[in-house]
DNA sequence: TTGTAAGCGTTATCAA
DNA sequence: TTGATAACGCTTACAA
């Protein structure tokens, strides 16, 4: 069943049928005739052909570092919600934390414009990324990192960590920090800087060696905490770059008979569902991930609709959620 | 840059260029000439045109109930891994637990074969589903539910719950159960049946009203546990259909000063990352979600490659992971 | 082994 | 307001 058959059955030209589905520049009678035929046959225009002809696929590519992550999946949920609303489909590209694959997906999406737009959930931004981004023939929105001159939506990592740190240091004065790789500017560098700023604001010195690195896993959080103790760092306050790291660290402390929050208070970032169920419940920064995703999708939709929409940067707000893993009173 | 220009520059017909990229029925010299031009220009064939001509899009539709879920995202990770390997892209459709949207996505994917295959991560299977599935013009694999006569990959819910229940009842004899909706055959019905079978196998009676329903959230687990106690059900063993429910239930028990596992032991299904970090760590059934997703993708790839590949059902194995929330000794 | 030519199902241009 | 007609970029008989 194609447009020609519909045209024939309705006694019009195929151009008229096309108009019926698009502009709508069709007389009442012909319109009715076509409507009837469409009704009877259940005809639906071929997206493929339309795509070939118009160059628009109705697809949006989403590049994500890891689907199996609370923050990422919340952002994706926000994205797909908005996208479906405005008639786009999400094309998912999972890189499994491999920055090189990020670039190759960017290229894949560039080839002959298979997609109408791209959302890049970035971890690191290398020169290869810049090149691939520059070569992208369709609108792009960067999520989770700030990229100068590009539309992007990101969290206020610095502000959040600074606020969190100041807060917990109202009941502690020997801080330690478990972060992630600095190459990840947002989660690595900015969070650590925020932590240090918070310490400085409180006039608290950070002991040499009191900042260690983990990856995003629970196990590495455990290991990092162990390292801290082996180094002989003395701390009564532990700030972690992610909730997962904190879970690992808390397990490590528990195994050594160190009480949380009495001996060491723990705070982190991400506020995943389970942070309120672990014991003690975890003080954590809450980011509006789902909203961030929705926001990014909305910006992209705008850029796709309007050729020369101007780039915008959105810095999202945050909430510090105080729970039982820290000593200061809830405010 | 299109195939015609390449052909012209290489001094061959466009049919030859096409063969160069497909069959490979090209002489050495022409092959070399084309290779050079392709190299120089960076030409890449248009997928769109190829799709229109061949009817194959290189896309696979994945319908999921909720991306923001540990089990789902693990399955998706498995799927995308395999799919990328064999040259397909995943088209993600998130239904947000709305069965009606499941059907409408099924239809969307049917329209003019926008996708070459579909993986349906099912929760419920209504008559509307059956109809939409029957109308699907491309191969389908059902994930997480068993569907007679269709290729599917699912967990051994019955066996797992039975084994888990028998295991925990070696140290308890007053069981209770928090399940999910029966309409979800796999997670609802089969798990409950497995629980009851486990009780029966141990010769343990299940008290009237000792089985309640929650949804998949932590909060509803808390509420369900509360309900159990308000009803006056006396239990020393609590089996939950999902880890999230168990987290909620454990929080509820803790709030009432009931010790786990001393007073009540708790066990669940899913073995998500945090089950080993909550206190006490949670005894849970481990399913091989990522492998299930990979398996489903592999079956689909096979069906897409081979018109008349035969339907297969794969029942995945499981492991009972015993931790501190239950009383029986680790075996 | 290669080239010619006929589509695949649309939409856009133009003249009527 | 409508209908021819020409693309869009590719694949594939079929003939050479």
mmCIF file of C-alpha atoms in Angstrom, chain A:
data_model
loop_
_atom_site.group_PDB
_atom_site.id
_atom_site.type_symbol
_atom_site.label_atom_id
_atom_site.label_comp_id
_atom_site.label_asym_id
_atom_site.label_seq_id
_atom_site.Cartn_x
_atom_site.Cartn_y
_atom_site.Cartn_z
ATOM 1 C CA UNK A 1 0.000 0.000 0.000
ATOM 2 C CA UNK A 2 1.675 3.175 -1.146
ATOM 3 C CA UNK A 3 0.739 6.709 -1.933
ATOM 4 C CA UNK A 4 0.034 5.893 -5.563
ATOM 5 C CA UNK A 5 -2.609 3.342 -4.765
ATOM 6 C CA UNK A 6 -4.252 5.691 -2.311
ATOM 7 C CA UNK A 7 -4.238 8.412 -4.948
ATOM 8 C CA UNK A 8 -5.764 6.132 -7.518
ATOM 9 C CA UNK A 9 -8.488 4.866 -5.195
ATOM 10 C CA UNK A 10 -9.351 8.397 -4.164
ATOM 11 C CA UNK A 11 -9.295 9.607 -7.743
ATOM 12 C CA UNK A 12 -6.619 12.229 -7.178
ATOM 13 C CA UNK A 13 -2.932 12.600 -7.908
ATOM 14 C CA UNK A 14 -0.359 11.408 -5.439
ATOM 15 C CA UNK A 15 0.760 14.978 -4.936
ATOM 16 C CA UNK A 16 -2.642 15.745 -3.487
ATOM 17 C CA UNK A 17 -2.403 12.828 -1.117
ATOM 18 C CA UNK A 18 0.976 14.090 -0.022
ATOM 19 C CA UNK A 19 -0.512 17.508 0.634
ATOM 20 C CA UNK A 20 -3.296 15.893 2.576
ATOM 21 C CA UNK A 21 -0.739 14.548 5.002
ATOM 22 C CA UNK A 22 1.427 17.646 5.072
ATOM 23 C CA UNK A 23 0.506 21.212 4.124
ATOM 24 C CA UNK A 24 -3.175 20.513 3.943
ATOM 25 C CA UNK A 25 -3.723 22.525 0.781
ATOM 26 C CA UNK A 26 -6.625 20.336 -0.348
ATOM 27 C CA UNK A 27 -10.274 21.004 -1.170
ATOM 28 C CA UNK A 28 -12.964 19.682 1.103
ATOM 29 C CA UNK A 29 -14.279 17.050 -1.305
ATOM 30 C CA UNK A 30 -10.884 15.600 -2.188
ATOM 31 C CA UNK A 31 -9.949 15.720 1.437
ATOM 32 C CA UNK A 32 -12.982 13.628 2.303
ATOM 33 C CA UNK A 33 -12.298 11.169 -0.497
ATOM 34 C CA UNK A 34 -8.730 10.673 0.648
ATOM 35 C CA UNK A 35 -9.783 10.412 4.257
ATOM 36 C CA UNK A 36 -12.154 7.596 3.379
ATOM 37 C CA UNK A 37 -9.527 5.643 1.466
ATOM 38 C CA UNK A 38 -6.997 6.110 4.249
ATOM 39 C CA UNK A 39 -9.587 4.938 6.724
ATOM 40 C CA UNK A 40 -10.384 1.840 4.703
ATOM 41 C CA UNK A 41 -6.875 0.808 3.877
ATOM 42 C CA UNK A 42 -5.127 1.876 7.064
ATOM 43 C CA UNK A 43 -2.475 3.484 4.918
ATOM 44 C CA UNK A 44 0.414 5.105 6.735
ATOM 45 C CA UNK A 45 3.067 7.094 4.852
ATOM 46 C CA UNK A 46 6.502 5.493 4.803
ATOM 47 C CA UNK A 47 8.866 7.235 7.135
ATOM 48 C CA UNK A 48 11.801 5.889 5.194
ATOM 49 C CA UNK A 49 10.800 7.506 1.943
ATOM 50 C CA UNK A 50 9.845 10.677 3.685
ATOM 51 C CA UNK A 51 13.207 10.680 5.406
ATOM 52 C CA UNK A 52 15.060 10.154 2.166
ATOM 53 C CA UNK A 53 13.192 12.969 0.572
ATOM 54 C CA UNK A 54 13.182 15.487 3.400
ATOM 55 C CA UNK A 55 16.382 14.618 5.159
ATOM 56 C CA UNK A 56 14.615 14.444 8.502
ATOM 57 C CA UNK A 57 14.532 11.110 10.304
ATOM 58 C CA UNK A 58 12.602 11.887 13.474
ATOM 59 C CA UNK A 59 15.415 10.292 15.444
ATOM 60 C CA UNK A 60 17.568 11.755 18.172
ATOM 61 C CA UNK A 61 20.840 10.101 19.110
ATOM 62 C CA UNK A 62 21.625 9.854 22.804
ATOM 63 C CA UNK A 63 25.155 8.978 23.784
ATOM 64 C CA UNK A 64 25.489 7.712 27.332
ATOM 65 C CA UNK A 65 28.493 6.451 29.273
ATOM 66 C CA UNK A 66 26.672 3.658 31.060
ATOM 67 C CA UNK A 67 23.049 2.776 31.181
ATOM 68 C CA UNK A 68 23.412 0.834 34.373
ATOM 69 C CA UNK A 69 23.635 3.899 36.581
ATOM 70 C CA UNK A 70 21.003 5.651 38.634
ATOM 71 C CA UNK A 71 21.875 9.162 37.501
ATOM 72 C CA UNK A 72 22.132 8.259 33.833
ATOM 73 C CA UNK A 73 18.894 6.346 33.746
ATOM 74 C CA UNK A 74 17.074 9.180 35.443
ATOM 75 C CA UNK A 75 18.357 11.607 32.846
ATOM 76 C CA UNK A 76 17.391 9.274 30.030
ATOM 77 C CA UNK A 77 13.924 8.965 31.511
ATOM 78 C CA UNK A 78 13.606 12.742 31.393
ATOM 79 C CA UNK A 79 14.862 12.877 27.832
ATOM 80 C CA UNK A 80 12.617 10.187 26.386
ATOM 81 C CA UNK A 81 9.608 11.686 28.106
ATOM 82 C CA UNK A 82 9.994 15.023 26.366
ATOM 83 C CA UNK A 83 11.178 13.559 23.081
ATOM 84 C CA UNK A 84 8.156 11.337 22.694
ATOM 85 C CA UNK A 85 5.939 14.271 23.451
ATOM 86 C CA UNK A 86 7.295 16.231 20.527
ATOM 87 C CA UNK A 87 7.306 13.268 18.159
ATOM 88 C CA UNK A 88 10.877 12.108 18.210
ATOM 89 C CA UNK A 89 12.324 8.696 18.953
ATOM 90 C CA UNK A 90 15.436 8.142 21.029
ATOM 91 C CA UNK A 91 18.311 6.258 19.479
ATOM 92 C CA UNK A 92 20.427 4.970 22.312
ATOM 93 C CA UNK A 93 24.182 4.581 22.133
ATOM 94 C CA UNK A 94 25.828 3.050 25.172
ATOM 95 C CA UNK A 95 29.591 3.534 25.350
ATOM 96 C CA UNK A 96 30.311 1.589 28.515
ATOM 97 C CA UNK A 97 32.589 4.341 29.772
ATOM 98 C CA UNK A 98 34.786 4.176 26.726
ATOM 99 C CA UNK A 99 35.526 7.732 25.596
ATOM 100 C CA UNK A 100 36.748 6.488 22.244
ATOM 101 C CA UNK A 101 33.370 4.942 21.543
ATOM 102 C CA UNK A 102 31.784 8.260 22.402
ATOM 103 C CA UNK A 103 33.651 9.791 19.527
ATOM 104 C CA UNK A 104 32.851 6.937 17.185
ATOM 105 C CA UNK A 105 29.154 7.220 17.949
ATOM 106 C CA UNK A 106 29.365 10.930 17.326
ATOM 107 C CA UNK A 107 30.803 10.079 13.931
ATOM 108 C CA UNK A 108 28.211 7.405 13.316
ATOM 109 C CA UNK A 109 25.502 9.952 13.928
ATOM 110 C CA UNK A 110 27.203 12.396 11.599
ATOM 111 C CA UNK A 111 27.226 10.069 8.655
ATOM 112 C CA UNK A 112 24.560 11.192 6.333
ATOM 113 C CA UNK A 113 22.530 12.619 9.169
ATOM 114 C CA UNK A 114 20.947 9.487 10.398
ATOM 115 C CA UNK A 115 19.635 11.550 13.306
ATOM 116 C CA UNK A 116 18.127 15.005 13.527
ATOM 117 C CA UNK A 117 19.925 15.871 16.741
ATOM 118 C CA UNK A 118 22.262 14.528 19.391
ATOM 119 C CA UNK A 119 22.385 14.603 23.164
ATOM 120 C CA UNK A 120 25.821 13.806 24.506
ATOM 121 C CA UNK A 121 26.000 12.752 28.109
ATOM 122 C CA UNK A 122 29.650 13.519 28.500
ATOM 123 C CA UNK A 123 32.269 12.380 30.956
ATOM 124 C CA UNK A 124 35.448 13.691 29.418
ATOM 125 C CA UNK A 125 35.874 16.077 26.511
ATOM 126 C CA UNK A 126 39.025 15.374 24.547
ATOM 127 C CA UNK A 127 40.261 17.125 21.397
ATOM 128 C CA UNK A 128 38.853 14.165 19.481
ATOM 129 C CA UNK A 129 35.488 15.016 20.977
ATOM 130 C CA UNK A 130 35.813 18.626 19.920
ATOM 131 C CA UNK A 131 36.604 17.597 16.390
ATOM 132 C CA UNK A 132 33.726 15.156 16.180
ATOM 133 C CA UNK A 133 31.373 17.707 17.673
ATOM 134 C CA UNK A 134 32.480 20.367 15.238
ATOM 135 C CA UNK A 135 31.824 17.979 12.363
ATOM 136 C CA UNK A 136 28.323 17.187 13.540
ATOM 137 C CA UNK A 137 25.823 18.401 10.933
ATOM 138 C CA UNK A 138 22.912 18.482 13.381
ATOM 139 C CA UNK A 139 22.138 20.302 16.647
ATOM 140 C CA UNK A 140 23.802 19.042 19.790
ATOM 141 C CA UNK A 141 23.141 19.425 23.485
ATOM 142 C CA UNK A 142 25.770 18.413 26.012
ATOM 143 C CA UNK A 143 24.495 16.975 29.248
ATOM 144 C CA UNK A 144 26.440 16.777 32.523
ATOM 145 C CA UNK A 145 29.364 18.870 31.395
ATOM 146 C CA UNK A 146 29.752 22.503 30.577
ATOM 147 C CA UNK A 147 30.996 23.149 27.069
ATOM 148 C CA UNK A 148 31.732 26.725 26.166
ATOM 149 C CA UNK A 149 29.700 28.011 23.260
ATOM 150 C CA UNK A 150 27.500 24.939 23.067
ATOM 151 C CA UNK A 151 24.072 24.299 24.419
ATOM 152 C CA UNK A 152 24.507 22.357 27.611
ATOM 153 C CA UNK A 153 22.810 21.382 30.837
ATOM 154 C CA UNK A 154 24.929 20.632 33.853
ATOM 155 C CA UNK A 155 24.870 20.453 37.615
ATOM 156 C CA UNK A 156 26.310 23.058 39.917
ATOM 157 C CA UNK A 157 28.973 20.662 41.131
ATOM 158 C CA UNK A 158 31.193 23.289 42.670
ATOM 159 C CA UNK A 159 28.412 25.033 44.520
ATOM 160 C CA UNK A 160 26.883 21.788 45.690
ATOM 161 C CA UNK A 161 30.096 20.339 47.084
ATOM 162 C CA UNK A 162 31.002 23.579 48.702
ATOM 163 C CA UNK A 163 27.623 23.866 50.374
ATOM 164 C CA UNK A 164 27.670 20.214 51.433
ATOM 165 C CA UNK A 165 31.167 20.494 52.842
ATOM 166 C CA UNK A 166 30.489 23.684 54.753
ATOM 167 C CA UNK A 167 27.418 22.065 56.179
ATOM 168 C CA UNK A 168 29.113 18.936 57.480
ATOM 169 C CA UNK A 169 32.102 20.856 58.762
ATOM 170 C CA UNK A 170 29.824 22.522 61.255
ATOM 171 C CA UNK A 171 30.319 19.283 63.171
ATOM 172 C CA UNK A 172 33.812 18.216 62.222
ATOM 173 C CA UNK A 173 37.236 19.645 61.529
ATOM 174 C CA UNK A 174 39.331 16.838 60.055
ATOM 175 C CA UNK A 175 37.962 16.303 56.551
ATOM 176 C CA UNK A 176 38.934 13.708 53.957
ATOM 177 C CA UNK A 177 37.702 13.315 50.406
ATOM 178 C CA UNK A 178 37.228 10.435 47.987
ATOM 179 C CA UNK A 179 36.823 11.716 44.454
ATOM 180 C CA UNK A 180 36.877 10.461 40.889
ATOM 181 C CA UNK A 181 39.222 11.076 37.979
ATOM 182 C CA UNK A 182 40.013 14.717 37.278
ATOM 183 C CA UNK A 183 39.577 14.156 33.546
ATOM 184 C CA UNK A 184 35.879 14.118 34.239
ATOM 185 C CA UNK A 185 35.711 17.848 34.810
ATOM 186 C CA UNK A 186 32.246 17.874 36.346
ATOM 187 C CA UNK A 187 32.331 14.880 38.667
ATOM 188 C CA UNK A 188 36.084 14.889 39.143
ATOM 189 C CA UNK A 189 37.574 18.338 39.162
ATOM 190 C CA UNK A 190 34.635 20.587 40.036
ATOM 191 C CA UNK A 191 33.474 18.451 42.914
ATOM 192 C CA UNK A 192 36.910 18.314 44.459
ATOM 193 C CA UNK A 193 37.340 22.054 44.045
ATOM 194 C CA UNK A 194 33.993 22.585 45.701
ATOM 195 C CA UNK A 195 35.057 20.402 48.590
ATOM 196 C CA UNK A 196 38.278 22.335 49.052
ATOM 197 C CA UNK A 197 36.428 25.646 48.825
ATOM 198 C CA UNK A 198 34.073 24.472 51.527
ATOM 199 C CA UNK A 199 36.966 23.567 53.763
ATOM 200 C CA UNK A 200 38.603 26.911 53.108
ATOM 201 C CA UNK A 201 35.406 28.765 53.846
ATOM 202 C CA UNK A 202 35.299 27.083 57.233
ATOM 203 C CA UNK A 203 38.945 27.811 57.797
ATOM 204 C CA UNK A 204 39.691 24.126 58.045
ATOM 205 C CA UNK A 205 42.978 22.747 56.767
ATOM 206 C CA UNK A 206 42.997 19.657 54.593
ATOM 207 C CA UNK A 207 45.646 17.196 55.694
ATOM 208 C CA UNK A 208 48.242 16.093 53.159
ATOM 209 C CA UNK A 209 47.048 12.929 51.418
ATOM 210 C CA UNK A 210 43.475 13.322 52.603
ATOM 211 C CA UNK A 211 42.157 13.345 49.015
ATOM 212 C CA UNK A 212 42.099 10.015 47.206
ATOM 213 C CA UNK A 213 40.635 8.767 43.960
ATOM 214 C CA UNK A 214 38.147 5.990 43.254
ATOM 215 C CA UNK A 215 36.023 5.076 40.261
ATOM 216 C CA UNK A 216 32.238 5.047 40.402
ATOM 217 C CA UNK A 217 31.865 1.641 42.041
ATOM 218 C CA UNK A 218 31.068 0.507 45.556
ATOM 219 C CA UNK A 219 34.152 -1.701 45.656
ATOM 220 C CA UNK A 220 36.483 1.106 44.747
ATOM 221 C CA UNK A 221 34.902 3.217 47.466
ATOM 222 C CA UNK A 222 35.760 0.520 49.956
ATOM 223 C CA UNK A 223 39.311 0.309 48.665
ATOM 224 C CA UNK A 224 39.786 4.073 48.672
ATOM 225 C CA UNK A 225 38.664 4.316 52.266
ATOM 226 C CA UNK A 226 41.098 1.563 53.177
ATOM 227 C CA UNK A 227 43.874 3.479 51.467
ATOM 228 C CA UNK A 228 43.012 6.578 53.440
ATOM 229 C CA UNK A 229 43.393 4.687 56.684
ATOM 230 C CA UNK A 230 46.555 2.891 55.675
ATOM 231 C CA UNK A 231 48.097 6.243 54.916
ATOM 232 C CA UNK A 232 47.381 7.179 58.483
ATOM 233 C CA UNK A 233 45.157 10.074 57.539
ATOM 234 C CA UNK A 234 43.211 11.166 60.571
ATOM 235 C CA UNK A 235 39.677 12.216 59.648
ATOM 236 C CA UNK A 236 36.347 12.693 61.374
ATOM 237 C CA UNK A 237 34.492 13.733 58.229
ATOM 238 C CA UNK A 238 34.446 11.948 54.891
ATOM 239 C CA UNK A 239 33.007 13.527 51.759
ATOM 240 C CA UNK A 240 32.551 11.249 48.734
ATOM 241 C CA UNK A 241 32.065 12.247 45.096
ATOM 242 C CA UNK A 242 29.264 9.721 44.623
ATOM 243 C CA UNK A 243 26.814 7.756 46.703
ATOM 244 C CA UNK A 244 28.237 4.444 45.509
ATOM 245 C CA UNK A 245 31.661 5.392 46.765
ATOM 246 C CA UNK A 246 30.114 6.313 50.093
ATOM 247 C CA UNK A 247 28.387 2.951 50.408
ATOM 248 C CA UNK A 248 31.723 1.240 49.953
ATOM 249 C CA UNK A 249 33.432 3.568 52.378
ATOM 250 C CA UNK A 250 30.749 3.036 55.004
ATOM 251 C CA UNK A 251 31.116 -0.718 54.650
ATOM 252 C CA UNK A 252 34.851 -0.333 55.140
ATOM 253 C CA UNK A 253 34.371 1.793 58.257
ATOM 254 C CA UNK A 254 31.842 -0.671 59.654
ATOM 255 C CA UNK A 255 34.270 -3.557 59.100
ATOM 256 C CA UNK A 256 36.817 -1.704 61.231
ATOM 257 C CA UNK A 257 34.392 -0.929 63.995
ATOM 258 C CA UNK A 258 34.393 2.786 63.282
ATOM 259 C CA UNK A 259 31.017 4.308 64.088
ATOM 260 C CA UNK A 260 29.150 6.504 61.610
ATOM 261 C CA UNK A 261 28.486 9.298 62.335
ATOM 262 C CA UNK A 262 29.902 9.244 65.876
ATOM 263 C CA UNK A 263 33.542 8.648 64.911
ATOM 264 C CA UNK A 264 33.392 9.624 61.264
ATOM 265 C CA UNK A 265 30.551 11.349 59.485
ATOM 266 C CA UNK A 266 29.978 10.570 55.817
ATOM 267 C CA UNK A 267 28.347 12.631 53.069
ATOM 268 C CA UNK A 268 28.105 12.166 49.324
ATOM 269 C CA UNK A 269 26.547 13.245 46.043
ATOM 270 C CA UNK A 270 23.730 11.793 43.978
ATOM 271 C CA UNK A 271 21.020 10.989 46.470
ATOM 272 C CA UNK A 272 20.083 7.687 44.862
ATOM 273 C CA UNK A 273 16.996 5.872 46.101
ATOM 274 C CA UNK A 274 18.867 3.649 48.487
ATOM 275 C CA UNK A 275 20.608 6.438 50.307
ATOM 276 C CA UNK A 276 17.600 6.689 52.554
ATOM 277 C CA UNK A 277 17.581 2.969 53.305
ATOM 278 C CA UNK A 278 21.201 2.281 54.059
ATOM 279 C CA UNK A 279 22.130 2.365 57.733
ATOM 280 C CA UNK A 280 22.778 5.012 58.723
ATOM 281 C CA UNK A 281 20.878 6.815 55.977
ATOM 282 C CA UNK A 282 23.245 8.875 53.870
ATOM 283 C CA UNK A 283 23.497 12.648 53.763
ATOM 284 C CA UNK A 284 23.749 13.478 50.083
ATOM 285 C CA UNK A 285 23.384 16.193 47.472
ATOM 286 C CA UNK A 286 20.243 15.772 45.451
ATOM 287 C CA UNK A 287 20.515 16.717 41.784
ATOM 288 C CA UNK A 288 17.485 17.044 39.563
ATOM 289 C CA UNK A 289 18.629 14.500 37.017
ATOM 290 C CA UNK A 290 15.329 13.717 35.397
ATOM 291 C CA UNK A 291 14.557 17.397 35.010
ATOM 292 C CA UNK A 292 18.014 17.968 33.579
ATOM 293 C CA UNK A 293 17.338 15.363 30.914
ATOM 294 C CA UNK A 294 13.973 16.886 30.123
ATOM 295 C CA UNK A 295 15.542 20.316 29.922
ATOM 296 C CA UNK A 296 18.221 19.100 27.537
ATOM 297 C CA UNK A 297 15.622 17.433 25.326
ATOM 298 C CA UNK A 298 13.578 20.607 25.242
ATOM 299 C CA UNK A 299 16.572 22.669 24.196
ATOM 300 C CA UNK A 300 17.410 20.180 21.496
ATOM 301 C CA UNK A 301 13.854 20.117 20.204
ATOM 302 C CA UNK A 302 13.995 23.878 19.961
ATOM 303 C CA UNK A 303 17.256 23.818 18.025
ATOM 304 C CA UNK A 304 15.936 21.177 15.673
ATOM 305 C CA UNK A 305 12.810 23.184 14.973
ATOM 306 C CA UNK A 306 14.544 26.510 14.624
ATOM 307 C CA UNK A 307 17.674 26.491 12.506
ATOM 308 C CA UNK A 308 19.330 29.376 14.261
ATOM 309 C CA UNK A 309 18.237 28.965 17.837
ATOM 310 C CA UNK A 310 20.960 30.373 20.018
ATOM 311 C CA UNK A 311 23.092 28.207 22.301
ATOM 312 C CA UNK A 312 22.155 28.296 25.975
ATOM 313 C CA UNK A 313 23.805 26.991 29.109
ATOM 314 C CA UNK A 314 21.670 25.768 31.959
ATOM 315 C CA UNK A 315 23.182 25.307 35.399
ATOM 316 C CA UNK A 316 20.801 23.251 37.498
ATOM 317 C CA UNK A 317 20.144 23.813 41.166
ATOM 318 C CA UNK A 318 20.643 21.235 43.900
ATOM 319 C CA UNK A 319 19.474 20.336 47.393
ATOM 320 C CA UNK A 320 21.561 19.124 50.274
ATOM 321 C CA UNK A 321 19.632 16.336 51.946
ATOM 322 C CA UNK A 322 20.814 15.862 55.494
ATOM 323 C CA UNK A 323 20.337 12.407 56.973
ATOM 324 C CA UNK A 324 21.802 10.262 59.723
ATOM 325 C CA UNK A 325 25.321 9.704 58.436
ATOM 326 C CA UNK A 326 26.346 13.193 59.501
ATOM 327 C CA UNK A 327 26.383 14.822 62.910
ATOM 328 C CA UNK A 328 25.140 18.321 62.352
ATOM 329 C CA UNK A 329 21.497 18.913 63.094
ATOM 330 C CA UNK A 330 19.044 18.974 60.238
ATOM 331 C CA UNK A 331 18.311 22.572 59.377
#
